[in-house]
């Protein structure tokens, strides 16, 4: 497969047909609308062009409101759905029909406003509950919290830490005045709650004496009456809040019947947002609008057939090399390579003048993943999970890529499990021991075992690494030759291949003249000369050292990275075997089964993620580093965009659009 070729579109259309034109382009789904390059126009024309207005802000707000309303209904009135159920289907014409949109948006706003009232009530309830908690220590005190004492006496409520001996506080108070008393009210693990009674003229001295013991005056705000009276009032307010909350939740529940309509309208607003964004990129004058964008080259005949129905003029041209950084990128894949889209998107899309990495990466990624996991049982789980998900959910785009990658990696894992003899580790052999079967029962045939053939697996991983890296170099050579840079390919990749051949010949004691490995020496000379090309003077010497260092350390590190294939294969097998051994200690199936399920669930989850991450690293760092040119921008066409429904293309339109 390859990177989709793009055409640059410039179009002028009659203003009266703007809405119908954008609608048609949306149905085609093959055009990314961008702002026109005004610098290419004459000054006289530029001064008459103005940017088209759009209601993008309102559309985004309404779309967010509809989505929020759906989420609130799911929160307050959860809807039971089948596991791995597919999205409901609807026709594109239904998505574009906005006849009921205004009423549904009002319903969504009402749901959101009711939820806001519930949240305000919850906040008020928390405040009242906190106030009640603060009154609990004072419930035994039959004295108004806002009391002012008597004509001569002052009553002050406060607290000291629980660690303070009350006798010491009483003694400190007695040292400054004999006409004062501390009345304990209650205590808990942190505080002692007290009432200080003294003459008003002695209050300042009494407080100073108690502050030594960290005495703090209690604050009750605007509370009136005793703590018990205030608690009863707060209870009544809480009951009223609970009643109001119940009514509000019932109101939201009553609107649950609008859930599907809200979802449908949310998708309608997603489409209107896309339309408004495209409209906002247009420029126009009194009777004409100008559109510029990028079109999939293979869709040009279909586009031209549609544009002929409009009063417009257009121009299609190939992008110039200097425009390549601006050209959006879309990869054209088949069922196999489409699975690798999630890997490429996670790293970076290729540049428009680069190479599509998916078909070049797919066999290696799937093979390496299978080698790392290498267990028939785990492979079967992955295959079944992928098949069931694709059958039940009918995934698209990113979800489809994930399911396909899971399926292909599961097949590879199963095949490698056959070669290594792993079926949930050595589970069958352990079950045979528990059941009293003869020795060797349940042991599967294997071509090699990660438990006993560690060096074989390590050497095999290194060989695969060499093949992987050299494939990347071949791709790099092809790309350089296509761009007319054959010299770089000869001095860079060519010299490395000569060195590799020379090293093999030296190891086999072939091709040496007088004990000198001629081919290896020639390769080193080529490498040093190629690395110092263009350098002058002292720069040639430094370039020789940098070339030597980068080549030796770079290749050594790259090859060594592939040992992770062996490490992950060995780790997964060892962990699986350990759990099987633990389960078989008691020689009972009743103990083996739960240990088996828990242990292998953990091992499978760990390997599922670990193998993906390490496989991704081998592709993105070692492999891509040889040839990949990233930096591409994803192609985002104007199209019908949905979140809750699968839209089906089935819409009839008049031969010639009517003016708006």
XYZ file of C-alpha atoms in Angstrom:
660
model
C 0.000 0.000 0.000
C 1.065 3.617 -0.156
C 0.419 7.172 0.919
C -2.671 8.556 -0.794
C -1.908 11.074 -3.524
C -3.484 14.471 -2.964
C -4.692 17.172 -5.325
C -4.925 20.835 -4.445
C -8.395 22.227 -5.088
C -9.246 25.868 -5.748
C -12.918 26.588 -6.276
C -15.204 29.587 -6.833
C -18.931 29.041 -6.360
C -22.118 31.098 -6.415
C -22.955 32.233 -2.896
C -26.579 31.060 -3.148
C -25.317 27.492 -3.548
C -22.760 27.566 -0.720
C -24.816 25.519 1.717
C -25.751 22.877 -0.871
C -22.147 22.694 -2.083
C -20.695 22.151 1.402
C -23.382 19.570 2.082
C -22.392 17.660 -1.065
C -18.706 17.851 -0.204
C -19.538 16.528 3.250
C -21.324 13.546 1.739
C -18.350 12.842 -0.510
C -16.019 12.899 2.507
C -12.862 13.291 0.429
C -11.990 16.991 0.826
C -10.167 18.786 3.607
C -11.170 22.448 3.486
C -8.441 24.976 4.232
C -8.224 28.750 4.052
C -7.339 30.136 0.596
C -3.830 31.461 0.074
C -4.659 35.112 -0.441
C -1.048 35.928 -1.258
C -1.528 34.233 -4.628
C -4.352 36.637 -5.525
C -4.046 40.122 -6.941
C -4.301 43.071 -4.504
C -7.475 44.253 -6.254
C -9.188 40.910 -5.644
C -7.910 40.551 -2.072
C -9.466 43.815 -0.977
C -12.902 42.579 -2.022
C -12.627 39.212 -0.256
C -13.721 38.805 3.327
C -13.758 35.770 5.587
C -17.111 34.026 5.756
C -18.846 34.059 9.103
C -20.116 30.920 10.817
C -21.929 30.028 14.014
C -19.125 27.708 15.122
C -19.153 28.884 18.757
C -22.874 28.267 19.136
C -22.610 24.890 17.383
C -19.833 23.746 19.676
C -21.757 24.917 22.740
C -24.936 23.130 21.674
C -22.981 19.983 20.801
C -21.296 19.982 24.218
C -24.692 20.482 25.879
C -26.211 17.497 24.055
C -23.270 15.240 24.888
C -23.386 16.362 28.519
C -27.115 15.656 28.673
C -26.548 12.101 27.389
C -23.815 11.558 29.982
C -26.107 12.877 32.735
C -28.880 10.497 31.713
C -26.371 7.649 31.813
C -25.399 8.813 35.300
C -28.874 9.251 36.793
C -30.760 6.654 34.733
C -28.234 4.007 33.655
C -29.307 2.003 30.635
C -28.581 -1.685 30.481
C -26.897 -2.715 27.259
C -25.497 -5.926 25.908
C -21.806 -6.586 26.370
C -19.830 -5.541 23.267
C -22.972 -4.258 21.578
C -22.614 -2.408 18.292
C -23.683 1.167 17.755
C -27.148 1.563 16.248
C -27.258 2.348 12.541
C -28.996 5.220 10.825
C -28.960 6.805 7.390
C -26.914 9.899 6.629
C -30.106 11.678 5.652
C -31.359 11.221 9.203
C -28.140 12.702 10.603
C -28.474 15.737 8.326
C -32.150 16.280 9.197
C -32.237 18.998 11.873
C -36.003 19.483 12.052
C -36.173 18.351 15.699
C -32.815 19.771 16.726
C -34.046 22.956 18.421
C -36.527 21.163 20.710
C -33.981 18.498 21.636
C -31.371 21.127 22.504
C -33.886 22.746 24.866
C -34.437 19.353 26.494
C -30.688 18.947 26.872
C -30.389 22.400 28.432
C -33.119 21.514 30.900
C -31.323 18.313 31.888
C -28.096 20.240 32.390
C -29.841 22.958 34.423
C -31.552 20.361 36.638
C -28.198 18.685 37.224
C -26.721 22.042 38.197
C -29.566 22.470 40.699
C -28.815 18.998 42.095
C -25.142 19.895 42.466
C -26.000 23.187 44.164
C -28.263 21.259 46.519
C -25.473 18.770 47.228
C -23.101 21.614 48.035
C -25.670 23.189 50.376
C -26.322 19.813 51.970
C -22.609 19.369 52.609
C -22.498 22.818 54.222
C -25.470 22.038 56.484
C -24.045 18.627 57.391
C -20.780 20.306 58.322
C -22.634 22.813 60.466
C -24.447 19.966 62.250
C -21.151 18.200 62.885
C -19.728 21.368 64.408
C -22.704 21.568 66.799
C -22.476 17.981 68.075
C -19.972 18.776 70.874
C -22.357 21.423 72.238
C -25.625 19.470 72.239
C -25.422 18.846 76.010
C -25.118 22.589 76.701
C -28.457 24.189 77.543
C -27.255 27.690 76.740
C -27.865 29.782 73.609
C -24.908 29.857 71.263
C -25.431 33.577 70.733
C -25.794 34.243 74.483
C -24.209 37.404 75.896
C -24.019 36.268 79.518
C -25.599 38.379 82.265
C -25.238 42.011 83.299
C -21.969 41.314 85.130
C -20.899 37.830 83.949
C -19.469 36.768 80.596
C -19.915 33.293 79.168
C -17.383 32.240 76.496
C -17.498 28.933 74.625
C -14.267 27.439 73.330
C -12.008 24.404 73.216
C -8.508 23.212 74.035
C -6.549 20.241 72.652
C -7.355 16.855 74.169
C -3.722 16.543 75.282
C -4.041 19.533 77.659
C -4.679 18.460 81.302
C -7.837 20.287 82.334
C -6.546 20.688 85.900
C -3.626 22.767 84.627
C -5.970 25.047 82.718
C -8.130 25.475 85.836
C -5.026 26.302 87.917
C -3.824 28.878 85.374
C -7.244 30.503 85.493
C -7.241 30.536 89.314
C -3.883 32.294 89.309
C -5.379 35.360 87.620
C -8.872 35.412 89.172
C -10.734 33.425 91.768
C -14.137 34.458 90.410
C -14.048 32.291 87.278
C -14.979 28.734 86.374
C -14.398 26.289 83.528
C -17.374 24.030 82.794
C -16.553 20.923 80.684
C -19.205 20.339 78.018
C -17.841 17.353 76.043
C -14.664 15.887 74.636
C -13.462 13.785 71.735
C -10.145 12.420 70.517
C -8.812 15.820 69.469
C -10.537 18.540 71.529
C -12.065 19.347 74.907
C -15.081 21.657 74.645
C -15.469 24.127 77.515
C -17.620 27.000 78.791
C -15.737 29.805 80.561
C -17.772 31.815 83.086
C -16.243 34.895 84.734
C -16.857 38.543 85.537
C -16.731 40.724 82.460
C -13.885 42.814 83.865
C -11.809 39.627 84.316
C -12.534 38.211 80.840
C -9.394 39.550 79.132
C -7.104 38.235 81.869
C -8.898 34.869 81.915
C -8.516 34.448 78.155
C -4.829 35.363 78.343
C -4.305 32.704 81.008
C -6.079 30.033 78.945
C -4.296 30.895 75.706
C -1.173 29.405 77.249
C -3.051 26.097 76.963
C -4.094 26.801 73.314
C -7.629 27.822 74.227
C -9.631 28.945 71.151
C -12.971 30.703 71.142
C -15.676 28.795 69.264
C -17.463 30.578 66.418
C -21.065 29.768 65.497
C -21.744 32.424 62.879
C -25.293 33.739 63.021
C -26.647 30.792 65.014
C -29.431 31.635 67.448
C -30.605 29.512 70.364
C -29.081 26.359 71.775
C -27.086 23.784 69.834
C -29.987 21.338 70.028
C -32.421 23.931 68.609
C -30.057 24.741 65.749
C -29.549 21.046 65.039
C -33.295 20.505 64.702
C -33.534 23.450 62.320
C -30.675 22.105 60.218
C -32.281 18.659 60.116
C -35.458 20.207 58.758
C -33.472 22.050 56.077
C -31.661 18.835 55.127
C -34.937 16.979 54.778
C -36.242 19.754 52.517
C -33.079 19.561 50.391
C -33.446 15.792 50.104
C -37.038 16.208 48.998
C -36.050 18.773 46.363
C -33.207 16.560 45.150
C -35.575 13.613 44.800
C -37.949 15.752 42.717
C -35.089 16.950 40.503
C -33.811 13.416 39.934
C -37.347 12.278 39.120
C -37.535 15.086 36.567
C -34.309 13.912 34.924
C -35.526 10.311 35.017
C -38.724 11.357 33.259
C -36.605 12.662 30.367
C -34.791 9.325 29.941
C -37.154 8.489 27.076
C -35.365 11.213 25.097
C -31.997 9.463 25.377
C -31.860 8.133 21.810
C -33.089 11.407 20.352
C -30.418 13.247 22.361
C -27.741 10.908 21.013
C -29.012 11.349 17.467
C -29.042 15.120 17.823
C -25.566 15.070 19.376
C -24.356 13.395 16.190
C -26.261 15.957 14.154
C -24.480 18.726 16.018
C -21.109 17.022 15.494
C -21.836 17.235 11.779
C -22.961 20.865 12.062
C -19.738 21.685 13.901
C -17.723 20.173 11.035
C -19.841 22.156 8.556
C -19.375 25.399 10.513
C -15.610 24.871 10.766
C -15.401 24.407 6.998
C -17.645 27.400 6.374
C -15.447 29.545 8.601
C -12.440 28.822 6.377
C -14.103 30.197 3.249
C -13.575 33.661 1.804
C -16.079 35.453 -0.354
C -17.594 38.612 -1.695
C -21.127 39.707 -2.430
C -22.069 36.916 -4.849
C -19.126 34.464 -4.832
C -17.348 32.315 -2.266
C -13.809 30.921 -2.597
C -12.822 27.499 -1.303
C -9.440 25.845 -1.128
C -8.565 22.390 0.087
C -6.926 19.018 -0.443
C -8.649 16.192 -2.302
C -7.874 12.485 -2.499
C -6.587 12.013 -6.057
C -8.514 8.763 -6.567
C -11.740 10.619 -5.705
C -11.245 13.355 -8.312
C -13.595 11.819 -10.955
C -16.347 11.514 -8.356
C -15.724 15.089 -7.199
C -15.787 16.521 -10.703
C -19.040 14.711 -11.477
C -20.603 16.304 -8.403
C -19.224 19.800 -9.039
C -20.679 19.839 -12.548
C -24.120 20.140 -10.968
C -23.181 23.477 -9.392
C -22.526 26.932 -10.791
C -18.832 26.947 -9.962
C -15.350 26.947 -11.424
C -12.508 24.890 -10.041
C -8.884 24.010 -10.558
C -7.052 20.839 -9.487
C -3.275 20.587 -9.401
C -0.527 18.494 -7.833
C 1.222 19.965 -4.795
C 4.653 21.463 -5.342
C 7.625 20.017 -3.382
C 7.776 23.132 -1.210
C 4.139 22.507 -0.246
C 4.745 18.924 0.951
C 4.946 19.889 4.668
C 1.424 21.319 4.376
C -0.108 18.416 2.449
C -2.242 16.183 4.697
C -1.415 12.486 4.827
C -3.746 9.521 4.594
C -2.534 5.933 4.367
C -4.249 3.551 1.971
C -4.303 0.114 3.571
C -5.716 -3.340 3.106
C -7.089 -5.633 5.813
C -3.619 -6.617 6.966
C -1.823 -3.291 6.954
C -4.812 -1.392 8.348
C -4.134 -3.098 11.677
C -0.842 -1.206 11.967
C -2.532 2.201 11.697
C -2.763 2.477 15.481
C 1.006 1.867 15.711
C 1.828 4.488 13.072
C -0.594 7.026 14.528
C 0.865 6.506 18.005
C 4.346 7.323 16.653
C 3.880 9.844 13.842
C 2.465 9.810 10.359
C 5.009 9.774 7.519
C 5.651 12.947 5.571
C 3.815 13.298 2.277
C 6.985 12.540 0.294
C 7.940 9.659 2.605
C 7.053 5.993 2.525
C 4.037 4.207 4.014
C 5.519 2.146 6.870
C 2.538 -0.124 7.476
C 3.135 -2.810 4.815
C 6.865 -2.715 5.611
C 6.269 -3.036 9.337
C 3.289 -5.441 9.465
C 5.131 -8.794 9.038
C 7.843 -7.859 11.534
C 5.483 -6.417 14.161
C 3.158 -9.417 14.054
C 6.055 -11.912 14.044
C 7.881 -10.222 16.930
C 4.713 -9.998 18.994
C 4.042 -13.690 18.538
C 7.611 -14.563 19.518
C 7.446 -12.438 22.650
C 4.103 -13.891 23.824
C 4.587 -17.428 22.379
C 1.751 -19.333 24.054
C -1.114 -21.187 22.389
C -3.515 -20.474 25.257
C -2.877 -16.730 25.236
C -3.095 -16.707 21.440
C -6.508 -18.389 21.528
C -7.790 -15.788 24.008
C -6.603 -12.955 21.759
C -8.142 -14.526 18.653
C -11.498 -15.153 20.337
C -11.572 -11.656 21.875
C -10.866 -10.028 18.501
C -13.390 -12.138 16.577
C -16.162 -11.596 19.134
C -15.480 -7.852 19.307
C -15.554 -7.449 15.513
C -18.717 -9.518 15.196
C -20.590 -7.844 18.050
C -19.370 -4.239 17.899
C -18.796 -3.729 14.153
C -15.855 -1.397 14.969
C -14.584 1.269 12.615
C -11.403 3.288 12.167
C -9.196 3.125 15.273
C -11.280 0.471 17.014
C -11.167 -1.717 13.909
C -7.380 -1.340 13.688
C -7.055 -2.435 17.318
C -9.247 -5.515 16.815
C -7.396 -6.493 13.644
C -4.014 -6.098 15.320
C -5.221 -8.169 18.261
C -6.413 -10.882 15.856
C -3.215 -11.074 13.800
C -0.989 -10.899 16.877
C -3.107 -13.646 18.454
C -2.627 -15.884 15.402
C 1.127 -15.266 15.521
C 1.168 -15.956 19.274
C -0.696 -19.240 18.744
C 1.691 -20.380 15.995
C 4.762 -19.507 18.066
C 3.140 -21.306 20.987
C 3.026 -24.449 18.847
C 6.738 -24.087 18.072
C 7.653 -23.549 21.751
C 5.184 -26.102 23.169
C 3.468 -23.607 25.465
C -0.206 -23.881 26.401
C -0.673 -21.634 29.436
C 2.919 -22.544 30.240
C 3.114 -26.185 31.299
C -0.481 -26.283 32.574
C -1.308 -29.612 30.910
C 1.698 -31.325 32.489
C 0.770 -29.971 35.933
C -2.821 -31.160 35.536
C -1.465 -34.568 34.538
C 0.546 -34.752 37.764
C -2.498 -33.805 39.841
C -4.606 -36.470 38.113
C -1.900 -39.099 38.637
C -1.009 -39.478 34.964
C 2.363 -40.994 34.011
C 5.412 -38.746 33.661
C 5.485 -36.879 30.369
C 1.700 -36.701 30.040
C 0.631 -33.258 28.800
C 4.111 -32.250 27.635
C 3.702 -30.850 24.114
C 6.123 -31.147 21.220
C 8.290 -28.100 20.639
C 10.851 -27.026 18.072
C 12.647 -24.999 20.731
C 11.869 -24.096 24.326
C 12.526 -20.680 25.885
C 13.150 -22.462 29.201
C 15.940 -24.740 27.974
C 17.140 -23.274 24.662
C 17.913 -19.766 25.876
C 21.029 -19.283 23.739
C 19.244 -20.594 20.651
C 16.416 -18.112 21.207
C 18.887 -15.270 21.849
C 20.873 -15.975 18.686
C 17.625 -16.275 16.718
C 16.487 -12.900 18.062
C 19.786 -11.322 16.993
C 19.478 -12.819 13.502
C 15.943 -11.476 13.197
C 17.296 -8.114 14.315
C 19.891 -8.146 11.543
C 17.213 -9.006 8.981
C 14.960 -6.271 10.376
C 17.651 -3.593 10.299
C 18.899 -4.561 6.854
C 15.357 -4.431 5.508
C 15.181 -0.853 6.778
C 18.462 -0.102 5.028
C 17.162 -1.578 1.744
C 14.138 0.700 1.974
C 16.430 3.647 2.664
C 18.542 2.828 -0.399
C 15.480 2.590 -2.633
C 14.156 5.928 -1.387
C 17.525 7.652 -1.863
C 17.860 6.329 -5.406
C 14.326 7.510 -6.210
C 15.325 10.996 -5.065
C 18.533 10.938 -7.097
C 20.861 10.549 -4.127
C 22.531 7.270 -5.115
C 25.904 8.491 -3.795
C 24.637 8.653 -0.203
C 23.170 5.175 -0.551
C 26.495 3.827 -1.828
C 28.720 5.408 0.826
C 26.377 4.899 3.782
C 24.319 1.703 3.456
C 26.655 0.228 0.824
C 29.720 0.522 3.039
C 27.889 -1.096 5.958
C 26.882 -4.052 3.798
C 30.464 -4.499 2.612
C 31.619 -4.456 6.252
C 28.970 -7.014 7.184
C 29.996 -9.312 4.322
C 33.645 -8.848 5.246
C 32.975 -9.720 8.889
C 31.184 -12.934 7.852
C 34.026 -13.849 5.489
C 36.601 -13.195 8.211
C 34.648 -15.391 10.646
C 34.641 -18.155 8.034
C 38.349 -17.536 7.287
C 37.579 -16.771 3.642
C 38.949 -14.018 1.403
C 41.963 -13.014 3.486
C 45.209 -12.033 1.708
C 48.285 -12.382 3.853
C 46.071 -12.566 6.938
C 44.335 -9.283 6.031
C 40.510 -9.438 5.584
C 40.415 -7.493 2.350
C 36.617 -7.097 2.064
C 36.339 -5.887 5.637
C 39.123 -3.356 5.121
C 37.507 -2.114 1.910
C 34.215 -1.658 3.747
C 35.898 0.314 6.543
C 37.626 2.572 4.013
C 34.310 3.173 2.254
C 32.637 3.973 5.570
C 35.322 6.428 6.671
C 35.475 8.113 3.289
C 31.697 8.388 3.085
C 31.515 9.817 6.606
C 34.114 12.497 5.885
C 32.702 13.618 2.553
C 32.235 17.368 2.527
C 34.448 17.903 5.590
C 37.614 19.958 5.323
C 40.811 20.253 7.314
C 40.522 19.216 10.947
C 36.849 18.386 10.319
C 37.891 15.279 8.366
C 39.645 13.892 11.427
C 36.712 14.537 13.752
C 34.297 13.074 11.211
C 36.368 9.867 11.134
C 36.059 9.450 14.902
C 32.356 10.329 14.946
C 31.656 7.893 12.085
C 33.500 5.104 13.875
C 31.820 5.813 17.210
C 28.293 6.179 15.818
C 28.585 3.071 13.652
C 30.009 0.783 16.324
C 27.824 1.938 19.230
C 24.747 2.426 17.062
C 24.809 -1.022 15.496
C 25.836 -2.710 18.727
C 22.980 -1.049 20.621
C 20.470 -1.754 17.870
C 21.344 -5.450 17.648
C 21.392 -5.774 21.434
C 17.873 -4.298 21.594
C 16.504 -7.405 19.914
C 17.466 -9.478 22.946
C 14.220 -8.190 24.441
C 12.435 -10.750 22.211
C 14.188 -13.541 24.087
C 13.741 -11.808 27.453
C 9.993 -11.379 27.098
C 9.498 -14.893 25.754
C 11.468 -16.296 28.685
C 9.755 -14.072 31.281
C 6.265 -15.004 30.128
C 7.084 -18.717 30.138
C 8.739 -18.598 33.565
C 5.903 -16.676 35.203
C 3.318 -19.028 33.688
C 5.263 -22.061 34.907
C 5.653 -20.576 38.397
C 1.910 -20.046 38.782
C 1.234 -23.569 37.517
C 3.723 -24.965 40.026
C 2.173 -22.993 42.892
C -1.278 -24.252 41.918
C -0.064 -27.838 41.827
C 1.654 -27.822 45.241
C -1.393 -29.148 47.111
C -2.014 -31.747 44.367
C -5.651 -30.644 44.165
C -7.619 -29.308 41.205
C -9.743 -27.209 43.577
C -6.633 -25.195 44.517
C -5.040 -25.343 41.070
C -8.005 -23.774 39.245
C -8.207 -20.451 41.211
C -4.410 -20.062 41.229
C -4.375 -20.838 37.502
C -7.075 -18.255 36.722
C -5.612 -15.477 38.858
C -1.993 -16.105 37.912
C -2.527 -16.415 34.180
C -4.859 -13.412 34.125
C -2.073 -11.293 35.615
C 0.582 -12.800 33.340
C -1.589 -12.378 30.242
C -2.410 -8.748 31.043
C 1.246 -7.966 31.746
C 2.464 -9.612 28.554
C -0.315 -8.166 26.416
C 0.866 -4.643 27.228
C 4.577 -5.400 27.644
C 4.931 -7.157 24.301
C 3.142 -4.303 22.546
C 5.368 -1.644 24.110
C 8.628 -3.465 23.370
C 7.529 -4.436 19.871
C 6.591 -0.812 19.267
C 10.046 0.260 20.420
C 11.800 -2.093 17.990
C 9.759 -0.679 15.108
C 9.865 3.019 15.998
C 13.481 3.320 17.130
C 15.542 0.608 15.487
C 13.566 0.027 12.270
C 12.186 3.481 11.518
C 15.552 5.025 12.314
C 16.940 3.514 9.094
C 14.493 4.998 6.611
C 11.449 6.696 8.135
C 10.688 10.363 7.543
C 7.947 11.469 9.913
C 6.116 14.751 10.466
C 2.990 14.118 8.406
C -0.296 15.835 9.235
C -3.404 13.652 9.341
C -5.961 14.159 6.574
C -9.190 15.454 8.137
C -11.868 15.608 5.459
C -15.193 17.346 5.745
C -17.495 14.417 6.431
C -20.449 13.239 8.457
C -19.006 12.696 11.908
C -20.894 10.629 14.494
C -20.246 9.428 18.032
C -23.309 7.396 18.973
C -24.577 6.091 15.611
C -23.108 4.350 12.598
C -24.127 6.419 9.600
C -25.020 4.660 6.364
C -24.734 6.414 3.019
C -28.212 6.348 1.555
C -29.540 9.716 0.490
C -31.236 10.987 -2.623
C -30.629 14.531 -3.799
C -32.046 16.591 -6.660
C -30.079 16.653 -9.902
C -29.439 20.388 -9.441
C -29.433 21.930 -5.960
C -31.997 24.585 -5.257
C -30.679 27.984 -4.117
C -30.611 28.501 -0.347
